[in-house]
CSV table of C-alpha atoms in Angstrom, one decimal:
chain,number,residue,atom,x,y,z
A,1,UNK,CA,295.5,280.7,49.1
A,2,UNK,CA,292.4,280.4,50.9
A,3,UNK,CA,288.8,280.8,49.0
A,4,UNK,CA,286.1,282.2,50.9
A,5,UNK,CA,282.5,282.3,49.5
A,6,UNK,CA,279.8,284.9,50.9
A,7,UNK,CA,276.7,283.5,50.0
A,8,UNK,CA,272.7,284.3,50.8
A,9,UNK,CA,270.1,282.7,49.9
A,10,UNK,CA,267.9,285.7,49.7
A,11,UNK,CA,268.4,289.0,47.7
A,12,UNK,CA,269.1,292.5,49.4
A,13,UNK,CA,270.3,290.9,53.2
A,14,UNK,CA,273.7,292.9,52.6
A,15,UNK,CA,276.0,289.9,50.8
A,16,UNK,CA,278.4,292.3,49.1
A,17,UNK,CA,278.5,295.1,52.1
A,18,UNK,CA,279.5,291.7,53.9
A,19,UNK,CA,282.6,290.9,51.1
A,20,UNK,CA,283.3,294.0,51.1
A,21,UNK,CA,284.2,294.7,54.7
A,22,UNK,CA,285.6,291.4,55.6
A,23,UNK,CA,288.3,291.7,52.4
A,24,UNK,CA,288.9,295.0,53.8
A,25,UNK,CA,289.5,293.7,57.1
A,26,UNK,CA,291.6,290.9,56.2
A,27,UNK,CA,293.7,293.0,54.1
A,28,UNK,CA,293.9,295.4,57.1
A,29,UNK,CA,295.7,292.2,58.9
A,30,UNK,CA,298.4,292.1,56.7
A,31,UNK,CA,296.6,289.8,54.2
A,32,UNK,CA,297.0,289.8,50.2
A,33,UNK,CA,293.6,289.9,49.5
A,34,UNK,CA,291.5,289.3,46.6
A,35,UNK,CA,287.5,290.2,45.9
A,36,UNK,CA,285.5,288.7,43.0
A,37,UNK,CA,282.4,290.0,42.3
A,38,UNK,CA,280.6,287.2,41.2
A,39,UNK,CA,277.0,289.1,41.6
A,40,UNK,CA,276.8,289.1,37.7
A,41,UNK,CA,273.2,290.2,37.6
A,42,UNK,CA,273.8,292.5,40.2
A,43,UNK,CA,277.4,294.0,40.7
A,44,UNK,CA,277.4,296.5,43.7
A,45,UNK,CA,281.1,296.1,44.4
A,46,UNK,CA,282.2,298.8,42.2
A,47,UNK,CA,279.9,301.6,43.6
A,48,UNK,CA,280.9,300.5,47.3
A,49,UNK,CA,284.4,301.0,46.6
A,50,UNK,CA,284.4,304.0,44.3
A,51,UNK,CA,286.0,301.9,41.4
A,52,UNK,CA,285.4,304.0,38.3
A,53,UNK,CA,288.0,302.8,36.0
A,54,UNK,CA,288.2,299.3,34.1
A,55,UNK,CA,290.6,296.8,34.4
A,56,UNK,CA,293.0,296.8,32.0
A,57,UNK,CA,294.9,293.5,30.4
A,58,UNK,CA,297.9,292.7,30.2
A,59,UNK,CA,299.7,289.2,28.3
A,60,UNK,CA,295.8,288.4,28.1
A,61,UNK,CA,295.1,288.1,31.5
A,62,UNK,CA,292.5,291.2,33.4
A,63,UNK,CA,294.2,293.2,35.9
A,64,UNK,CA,292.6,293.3,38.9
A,65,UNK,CA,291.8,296.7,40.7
A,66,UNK,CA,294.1,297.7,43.5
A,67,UNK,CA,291.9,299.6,46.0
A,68,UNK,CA,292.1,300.0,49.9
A,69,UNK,CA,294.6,297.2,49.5
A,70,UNK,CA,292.6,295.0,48.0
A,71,UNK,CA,292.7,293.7,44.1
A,72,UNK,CA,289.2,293.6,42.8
A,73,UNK,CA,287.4,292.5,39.6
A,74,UNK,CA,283.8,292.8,38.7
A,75,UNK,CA,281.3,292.3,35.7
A,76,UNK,CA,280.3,296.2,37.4
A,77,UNK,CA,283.8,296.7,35.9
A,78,UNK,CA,283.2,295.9,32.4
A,79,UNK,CA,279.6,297.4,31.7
A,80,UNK,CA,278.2,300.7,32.1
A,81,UNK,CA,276.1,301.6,34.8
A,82,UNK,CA,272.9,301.5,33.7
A,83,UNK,CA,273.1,298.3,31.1
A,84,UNK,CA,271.7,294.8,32.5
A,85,UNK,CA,273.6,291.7,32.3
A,86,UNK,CA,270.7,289.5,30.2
A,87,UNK,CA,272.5,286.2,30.2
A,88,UNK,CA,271.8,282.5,30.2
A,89,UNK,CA,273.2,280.4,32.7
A,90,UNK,CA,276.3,278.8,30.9
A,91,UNK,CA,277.4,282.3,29.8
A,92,UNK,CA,277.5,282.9,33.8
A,93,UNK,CA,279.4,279.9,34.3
A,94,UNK,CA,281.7,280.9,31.0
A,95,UNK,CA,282.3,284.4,32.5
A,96,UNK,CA,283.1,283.3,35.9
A,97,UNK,CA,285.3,280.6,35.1
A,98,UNK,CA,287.5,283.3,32.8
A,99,UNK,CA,287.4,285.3,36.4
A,100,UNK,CA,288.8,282.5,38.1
A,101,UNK,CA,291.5,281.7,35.5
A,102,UNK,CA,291.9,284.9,33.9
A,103,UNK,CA,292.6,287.5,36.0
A,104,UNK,CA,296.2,288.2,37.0
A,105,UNK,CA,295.6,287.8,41.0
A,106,UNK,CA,298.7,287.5,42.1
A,107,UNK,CA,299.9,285.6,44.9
A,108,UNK,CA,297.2,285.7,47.1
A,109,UNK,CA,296.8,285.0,51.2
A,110,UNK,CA,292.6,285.3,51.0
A,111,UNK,CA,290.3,285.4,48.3
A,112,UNK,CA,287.3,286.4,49.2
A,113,UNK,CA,283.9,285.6,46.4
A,114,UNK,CA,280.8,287.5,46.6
A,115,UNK,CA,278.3,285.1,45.1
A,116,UNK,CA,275.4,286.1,43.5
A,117,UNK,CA,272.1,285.4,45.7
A,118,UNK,CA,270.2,281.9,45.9
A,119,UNK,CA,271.4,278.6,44.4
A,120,UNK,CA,271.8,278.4,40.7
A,121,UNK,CA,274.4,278.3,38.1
A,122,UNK,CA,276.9,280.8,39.5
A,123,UNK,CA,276.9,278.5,42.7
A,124,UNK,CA,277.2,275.8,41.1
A,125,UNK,CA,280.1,276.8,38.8
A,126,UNK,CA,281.9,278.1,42.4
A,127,UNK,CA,281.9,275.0,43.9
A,128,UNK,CA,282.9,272.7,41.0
A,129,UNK,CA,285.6,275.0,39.8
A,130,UNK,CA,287.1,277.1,42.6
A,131,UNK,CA,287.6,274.7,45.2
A,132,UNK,CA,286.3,276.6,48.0
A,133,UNK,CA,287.7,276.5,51.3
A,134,UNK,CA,284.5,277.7,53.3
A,135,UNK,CA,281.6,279.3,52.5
A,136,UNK,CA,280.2,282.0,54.7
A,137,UNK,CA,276.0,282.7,54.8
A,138,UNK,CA,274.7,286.3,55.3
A,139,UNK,CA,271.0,286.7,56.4
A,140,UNK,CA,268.7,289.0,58.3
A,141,UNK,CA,266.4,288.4,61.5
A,142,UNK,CA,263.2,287.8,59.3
A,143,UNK,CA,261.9,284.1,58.9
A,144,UNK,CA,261.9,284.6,54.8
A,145,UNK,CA,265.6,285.5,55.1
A,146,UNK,CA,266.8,282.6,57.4
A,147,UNK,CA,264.5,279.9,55.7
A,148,UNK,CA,266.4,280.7,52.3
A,149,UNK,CA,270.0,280.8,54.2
A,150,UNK,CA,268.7,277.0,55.1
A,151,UNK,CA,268.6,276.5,51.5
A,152,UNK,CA,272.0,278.0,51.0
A,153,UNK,CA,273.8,276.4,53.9
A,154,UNK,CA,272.1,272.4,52.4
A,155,UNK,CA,273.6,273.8,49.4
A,156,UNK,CA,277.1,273.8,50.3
A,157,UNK,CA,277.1,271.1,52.7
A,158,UNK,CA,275.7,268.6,49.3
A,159,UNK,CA,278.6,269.7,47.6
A,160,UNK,CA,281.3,269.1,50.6
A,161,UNK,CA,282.0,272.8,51.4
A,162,UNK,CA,282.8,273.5,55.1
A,163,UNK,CA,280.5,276.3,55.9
A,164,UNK,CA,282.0,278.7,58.5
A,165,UNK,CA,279.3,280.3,60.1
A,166,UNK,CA,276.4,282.9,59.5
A,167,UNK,CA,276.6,286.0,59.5
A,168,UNK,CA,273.5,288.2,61.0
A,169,UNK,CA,273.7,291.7,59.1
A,170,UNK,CA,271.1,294.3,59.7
A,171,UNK,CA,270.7,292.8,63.4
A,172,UNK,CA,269.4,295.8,65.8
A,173,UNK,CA,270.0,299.8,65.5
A,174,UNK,CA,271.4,301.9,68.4
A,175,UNK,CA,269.2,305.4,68.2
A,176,UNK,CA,271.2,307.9,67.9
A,177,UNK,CA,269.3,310.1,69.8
A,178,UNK,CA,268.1,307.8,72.6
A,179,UNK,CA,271.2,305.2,72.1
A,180,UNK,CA,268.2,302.3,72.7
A,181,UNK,CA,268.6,299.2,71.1
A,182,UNK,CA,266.2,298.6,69.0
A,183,UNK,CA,265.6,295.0,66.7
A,184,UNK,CA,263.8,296.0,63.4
A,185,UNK,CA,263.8,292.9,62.0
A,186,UNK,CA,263.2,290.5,65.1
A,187,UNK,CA,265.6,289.6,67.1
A,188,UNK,CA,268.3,286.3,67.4
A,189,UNK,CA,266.9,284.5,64.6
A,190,UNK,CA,270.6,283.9,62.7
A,191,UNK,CA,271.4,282.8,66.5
A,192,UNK,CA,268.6,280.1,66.2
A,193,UNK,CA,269.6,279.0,62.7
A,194,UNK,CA,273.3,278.9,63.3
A,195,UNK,CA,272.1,276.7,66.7
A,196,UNK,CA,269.5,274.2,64.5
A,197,UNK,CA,272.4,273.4,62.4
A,198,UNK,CA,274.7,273.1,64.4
A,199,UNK,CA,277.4,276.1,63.0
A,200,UNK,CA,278.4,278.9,64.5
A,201,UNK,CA,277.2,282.8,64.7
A,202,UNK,CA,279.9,284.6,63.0
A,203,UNK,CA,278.9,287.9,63.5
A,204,UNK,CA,275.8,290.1,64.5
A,205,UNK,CA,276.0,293.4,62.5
A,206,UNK,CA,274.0,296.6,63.5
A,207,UNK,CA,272.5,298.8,61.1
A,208,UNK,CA,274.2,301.3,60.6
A,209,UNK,CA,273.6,304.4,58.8
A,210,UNK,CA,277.2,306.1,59.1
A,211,UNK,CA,278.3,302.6,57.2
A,212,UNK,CA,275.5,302.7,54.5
A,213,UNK,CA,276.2,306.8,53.9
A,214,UNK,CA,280.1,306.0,53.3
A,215,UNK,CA,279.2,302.2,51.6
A,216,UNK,CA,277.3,304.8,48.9
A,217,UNK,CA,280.3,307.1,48.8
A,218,UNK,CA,282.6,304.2,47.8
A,219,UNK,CA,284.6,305.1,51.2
A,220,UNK,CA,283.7,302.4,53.1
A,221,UNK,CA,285.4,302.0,56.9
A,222,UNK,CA,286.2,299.0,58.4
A,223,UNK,CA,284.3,299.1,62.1
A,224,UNK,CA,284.4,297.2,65.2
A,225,UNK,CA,281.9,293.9,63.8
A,226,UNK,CA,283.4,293.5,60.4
A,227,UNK,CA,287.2,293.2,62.3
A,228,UNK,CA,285.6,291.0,65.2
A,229,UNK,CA,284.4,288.8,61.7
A,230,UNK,CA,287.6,288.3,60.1
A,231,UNK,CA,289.0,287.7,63.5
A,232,UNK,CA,286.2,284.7,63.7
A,233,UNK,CA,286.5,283.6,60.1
A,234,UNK,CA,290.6,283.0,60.8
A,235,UNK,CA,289.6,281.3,63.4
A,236,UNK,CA,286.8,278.7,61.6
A,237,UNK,CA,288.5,278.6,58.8
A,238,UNK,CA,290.0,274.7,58.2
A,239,UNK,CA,293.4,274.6,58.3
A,240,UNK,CA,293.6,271.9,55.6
A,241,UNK,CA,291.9,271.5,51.9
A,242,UNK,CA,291.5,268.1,51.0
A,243,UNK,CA,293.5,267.1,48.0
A,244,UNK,CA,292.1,267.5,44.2
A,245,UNK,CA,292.3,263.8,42.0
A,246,UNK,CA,293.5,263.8,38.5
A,247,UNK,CA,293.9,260.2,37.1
A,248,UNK,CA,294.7,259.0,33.6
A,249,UNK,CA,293.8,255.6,32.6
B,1,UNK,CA,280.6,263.2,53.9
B,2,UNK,CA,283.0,260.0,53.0
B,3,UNK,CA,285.6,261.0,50.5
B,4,UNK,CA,288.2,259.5,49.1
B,5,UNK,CA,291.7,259.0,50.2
B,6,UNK,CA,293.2,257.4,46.8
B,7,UNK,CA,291.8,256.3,43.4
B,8,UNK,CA,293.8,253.7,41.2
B,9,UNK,CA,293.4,252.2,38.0
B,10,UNK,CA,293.4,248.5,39.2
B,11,UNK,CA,293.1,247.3,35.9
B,12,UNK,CA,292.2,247.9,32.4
B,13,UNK,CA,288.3,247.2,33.8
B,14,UNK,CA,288.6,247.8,37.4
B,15,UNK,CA,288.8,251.5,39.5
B,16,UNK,CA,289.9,251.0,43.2
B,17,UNK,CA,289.0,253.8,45.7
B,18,UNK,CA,290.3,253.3,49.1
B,19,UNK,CA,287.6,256.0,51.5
B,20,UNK,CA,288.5,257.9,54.5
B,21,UNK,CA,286.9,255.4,56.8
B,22,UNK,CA,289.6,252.8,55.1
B,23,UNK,CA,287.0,251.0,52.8
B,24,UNK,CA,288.2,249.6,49.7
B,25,UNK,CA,285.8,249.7,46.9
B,26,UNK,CA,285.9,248.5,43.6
B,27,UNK,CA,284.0,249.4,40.4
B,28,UNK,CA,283.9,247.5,37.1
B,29,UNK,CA,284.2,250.5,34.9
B,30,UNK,CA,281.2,249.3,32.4
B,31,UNK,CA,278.9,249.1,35.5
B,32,UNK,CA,280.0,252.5,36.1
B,33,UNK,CA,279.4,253.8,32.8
B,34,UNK,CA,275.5,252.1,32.8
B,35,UNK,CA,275.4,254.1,36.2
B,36,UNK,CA,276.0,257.7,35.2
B,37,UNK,CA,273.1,260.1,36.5
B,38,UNK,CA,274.0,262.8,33.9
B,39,UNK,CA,271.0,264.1,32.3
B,40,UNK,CA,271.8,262.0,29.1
B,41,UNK,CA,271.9,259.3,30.6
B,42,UNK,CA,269.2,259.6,33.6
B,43,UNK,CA,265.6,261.3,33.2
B,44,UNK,CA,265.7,264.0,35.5
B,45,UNK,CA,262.4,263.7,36.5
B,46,UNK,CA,261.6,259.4,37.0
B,47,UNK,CA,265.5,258.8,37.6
B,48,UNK,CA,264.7,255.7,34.8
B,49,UNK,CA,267.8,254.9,33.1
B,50,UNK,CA,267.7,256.2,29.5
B,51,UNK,CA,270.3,253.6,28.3
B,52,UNK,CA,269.8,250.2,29.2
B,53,UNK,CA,272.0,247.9,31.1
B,54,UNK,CA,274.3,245.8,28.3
B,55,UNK,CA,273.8,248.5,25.4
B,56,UNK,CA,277.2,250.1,25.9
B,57,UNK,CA,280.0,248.6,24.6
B,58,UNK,CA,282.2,246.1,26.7
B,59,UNK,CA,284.9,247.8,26.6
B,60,UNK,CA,284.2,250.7,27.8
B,61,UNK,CA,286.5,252.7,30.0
B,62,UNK,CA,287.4,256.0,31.4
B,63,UNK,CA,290.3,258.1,29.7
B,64,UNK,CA,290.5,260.7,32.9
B,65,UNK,CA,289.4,260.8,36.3
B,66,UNK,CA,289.7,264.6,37.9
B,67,UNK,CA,287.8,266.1,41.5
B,68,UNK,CA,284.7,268.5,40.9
B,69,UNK,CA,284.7,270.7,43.5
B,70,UNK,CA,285.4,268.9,47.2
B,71,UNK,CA,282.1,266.4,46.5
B,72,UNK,CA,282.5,264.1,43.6
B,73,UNK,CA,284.2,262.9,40.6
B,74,UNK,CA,284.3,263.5,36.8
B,75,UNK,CA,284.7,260.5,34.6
B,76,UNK,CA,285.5,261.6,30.7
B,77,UNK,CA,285.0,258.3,28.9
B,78,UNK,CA,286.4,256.7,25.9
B,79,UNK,CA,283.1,255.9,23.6
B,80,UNK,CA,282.8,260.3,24.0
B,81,UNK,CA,280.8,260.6,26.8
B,82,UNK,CA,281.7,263.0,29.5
B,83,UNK,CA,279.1,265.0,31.5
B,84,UNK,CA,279.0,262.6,33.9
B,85,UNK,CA,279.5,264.0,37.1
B,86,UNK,CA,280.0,261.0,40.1
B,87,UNK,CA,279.5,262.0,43.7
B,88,UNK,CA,281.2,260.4,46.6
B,89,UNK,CA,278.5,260.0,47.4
B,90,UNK,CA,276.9,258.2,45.0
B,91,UNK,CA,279.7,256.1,43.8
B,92,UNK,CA,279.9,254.4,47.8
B,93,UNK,CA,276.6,253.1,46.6
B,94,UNK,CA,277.7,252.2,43.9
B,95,UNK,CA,280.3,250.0,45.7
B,96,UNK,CA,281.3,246.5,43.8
B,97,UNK,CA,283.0,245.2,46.3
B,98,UNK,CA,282.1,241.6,47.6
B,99,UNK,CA,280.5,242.8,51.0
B,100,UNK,CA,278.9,245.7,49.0
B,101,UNK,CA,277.1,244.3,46.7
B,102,UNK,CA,275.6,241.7,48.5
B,103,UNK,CA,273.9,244.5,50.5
B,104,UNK,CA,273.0,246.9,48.3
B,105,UNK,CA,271.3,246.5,44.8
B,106,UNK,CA,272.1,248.1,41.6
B,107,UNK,CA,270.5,250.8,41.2
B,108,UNK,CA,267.8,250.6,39.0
């Protein structure tokens, strides 16, 4: 199984529309594919895919949601709506680390994690206990954006996790009266981070209103840049995990 | 970043770990202990040692040894301690080898 991060270091750049799509699209392949929802604080997985019911258990493990050919699990599952997740940090960690070891997944080709925004203690958990195989970074043209997805890509390389690529969402709009390109929020600055760092450009994703309308229906469609993405994360994604150490003295 | 290849138990005081770029490094595990940058042990905010060098029992050594993530190592110990997280990083520093240590000083 491979583990796939989504990351940002910045709030509201389109993480989860991100893991959404690209579990989708991998599952689209042919792919057994898994999506946590790691967002605790923030869970938006649900709503994106329509999920209304909650997971049941069964032997004491959760089972996951089967939608769209994915299997899904999110804190959005186990809270209403409207009720905020008010948590200290090691009840995050606690939580995710009963996601990770709890939940029936099954036999899975991809798992794909959408992490909650910025660098803290639901990172930090990831990386120590789910053994990442690559992490991918989602940002938008503005500076704020791509100086936090700095922070996020320094965050994974100090902890040895091979970071794929970035991923520019919200990157221009095609009118669809005029069918103009037009860059909202600047133009090619993912380009000139991926470039300073030396990783690649994943993806460049328009915005697109026909997306966001069916995202908010919970019917969302896999489109040309989220398949053209997985096709690129196959591609970046390192063939070989570096083996785990156990040792008793 | 270095990692690993293998890590041994060389003896009852000693941990080998043989790198990626073939270096073989070895650690008295005492030293070890005196160097863990967990928050009990390291101020978080001076990086002054909070227990001082010769205060921990002689024979102090590691029960397990198991990865953290892809970037370091966690050492549970056998006087209880055992939120000491090692990074590869740090532990090449803290290389006891012959040609190491003539290079590099303890740390602090």
């Amino acid at each position: 199984m491979k583990r796939i991060a989504v990351a940002s270091g910045k709030g509201g750049v389109g993480k989860s529309t991100v893991a959404v799509h690209l579990a989708l699209a991998l599952a689209q392949k042919g792919f057994r594919t898994g999506l946590l929802d790691a967002d605790i604080y923030g869970p938006s997985i649900p709503t994106m895919l329509g999920i209304k019911e909650r997971p049941s258990l069964k032997e004491n493990k959760v089972i996951p949601i089967q939608v769209r050919g994915i299997f899904v699990v999110s804190m959005g599952l186990l809270t209403t709506d409207d009720m905020p997740v008010i948590w200290r940090g090691p009840m995050v960690a606690n939580l995710l680390q009963q996601f990770l070891q709890n939940v029936a997944w099954g036999d899975l080709d991809y798992f794909v994690i959408d992490l909650p925004p910025g660098t803290g203690d639901a990172q930090l958990t990831l990386t120590q206990k789910a053994s990442l195989d690559g992490a991918v970074i989602v940002t938008t043209p503005q500076e704020v954006a791509l100086l936090d997805a700095r922070r996020g890509l320094k965050m994974f390389q100090q902890v040895n996790v091979p970071v794929l690529g970035i991923v520019e969402n919200m990157s221009y709009f095609i009118c669809d009266q005029c069918s103009k390109r037009h860059d909202i929020f600047r133009s090619g600055g993912g380009g000139r981070v991926a470039q300073e760092l030396g990783i690649p450009l994943l993806a460049e994703i328009p915005l697109d209103l026909k997306m966001t309308k069916a995202c908010d229906r919970g019917e969302p469609v896999v489109t040309e840049p989220f398949q053209k993405l997985a096709d690129k994360i196959l591609e970046e994604m390192p063939r070989e995990k570096p083996g785990e150490f156990h040792l008793r003295w | 970043m270095l990692r690993p290849q293998t890590i041994q138990k060389k003896d009852e005081r000693t941990l080998g770990i043989v790198w990626d770029d073939e270096h073989e490094s070895v650690y008295d595990t005492t030293y070890l202990r005196e160097n863990c940058t967990c928050a009990a042990c390291r101020d978080e905010w001076t990086g002054e040692k909070k227990a001082l060098p010769g205060s921990l029992p002689k024979a102090v050594h590691p029960l397990t040894i198991d990865s953290v993530g892809q970037y370091g190592l966690k050492i549970v110990w056998n006087d209880g301690h055992r939120t000491g997280i090692y990074t590869f990083e740090d532990l090449r520093k803290l290389c006891q080898c012959s040609s190491c240590r003539s290079l590099v000083p303890a740390v602090p």
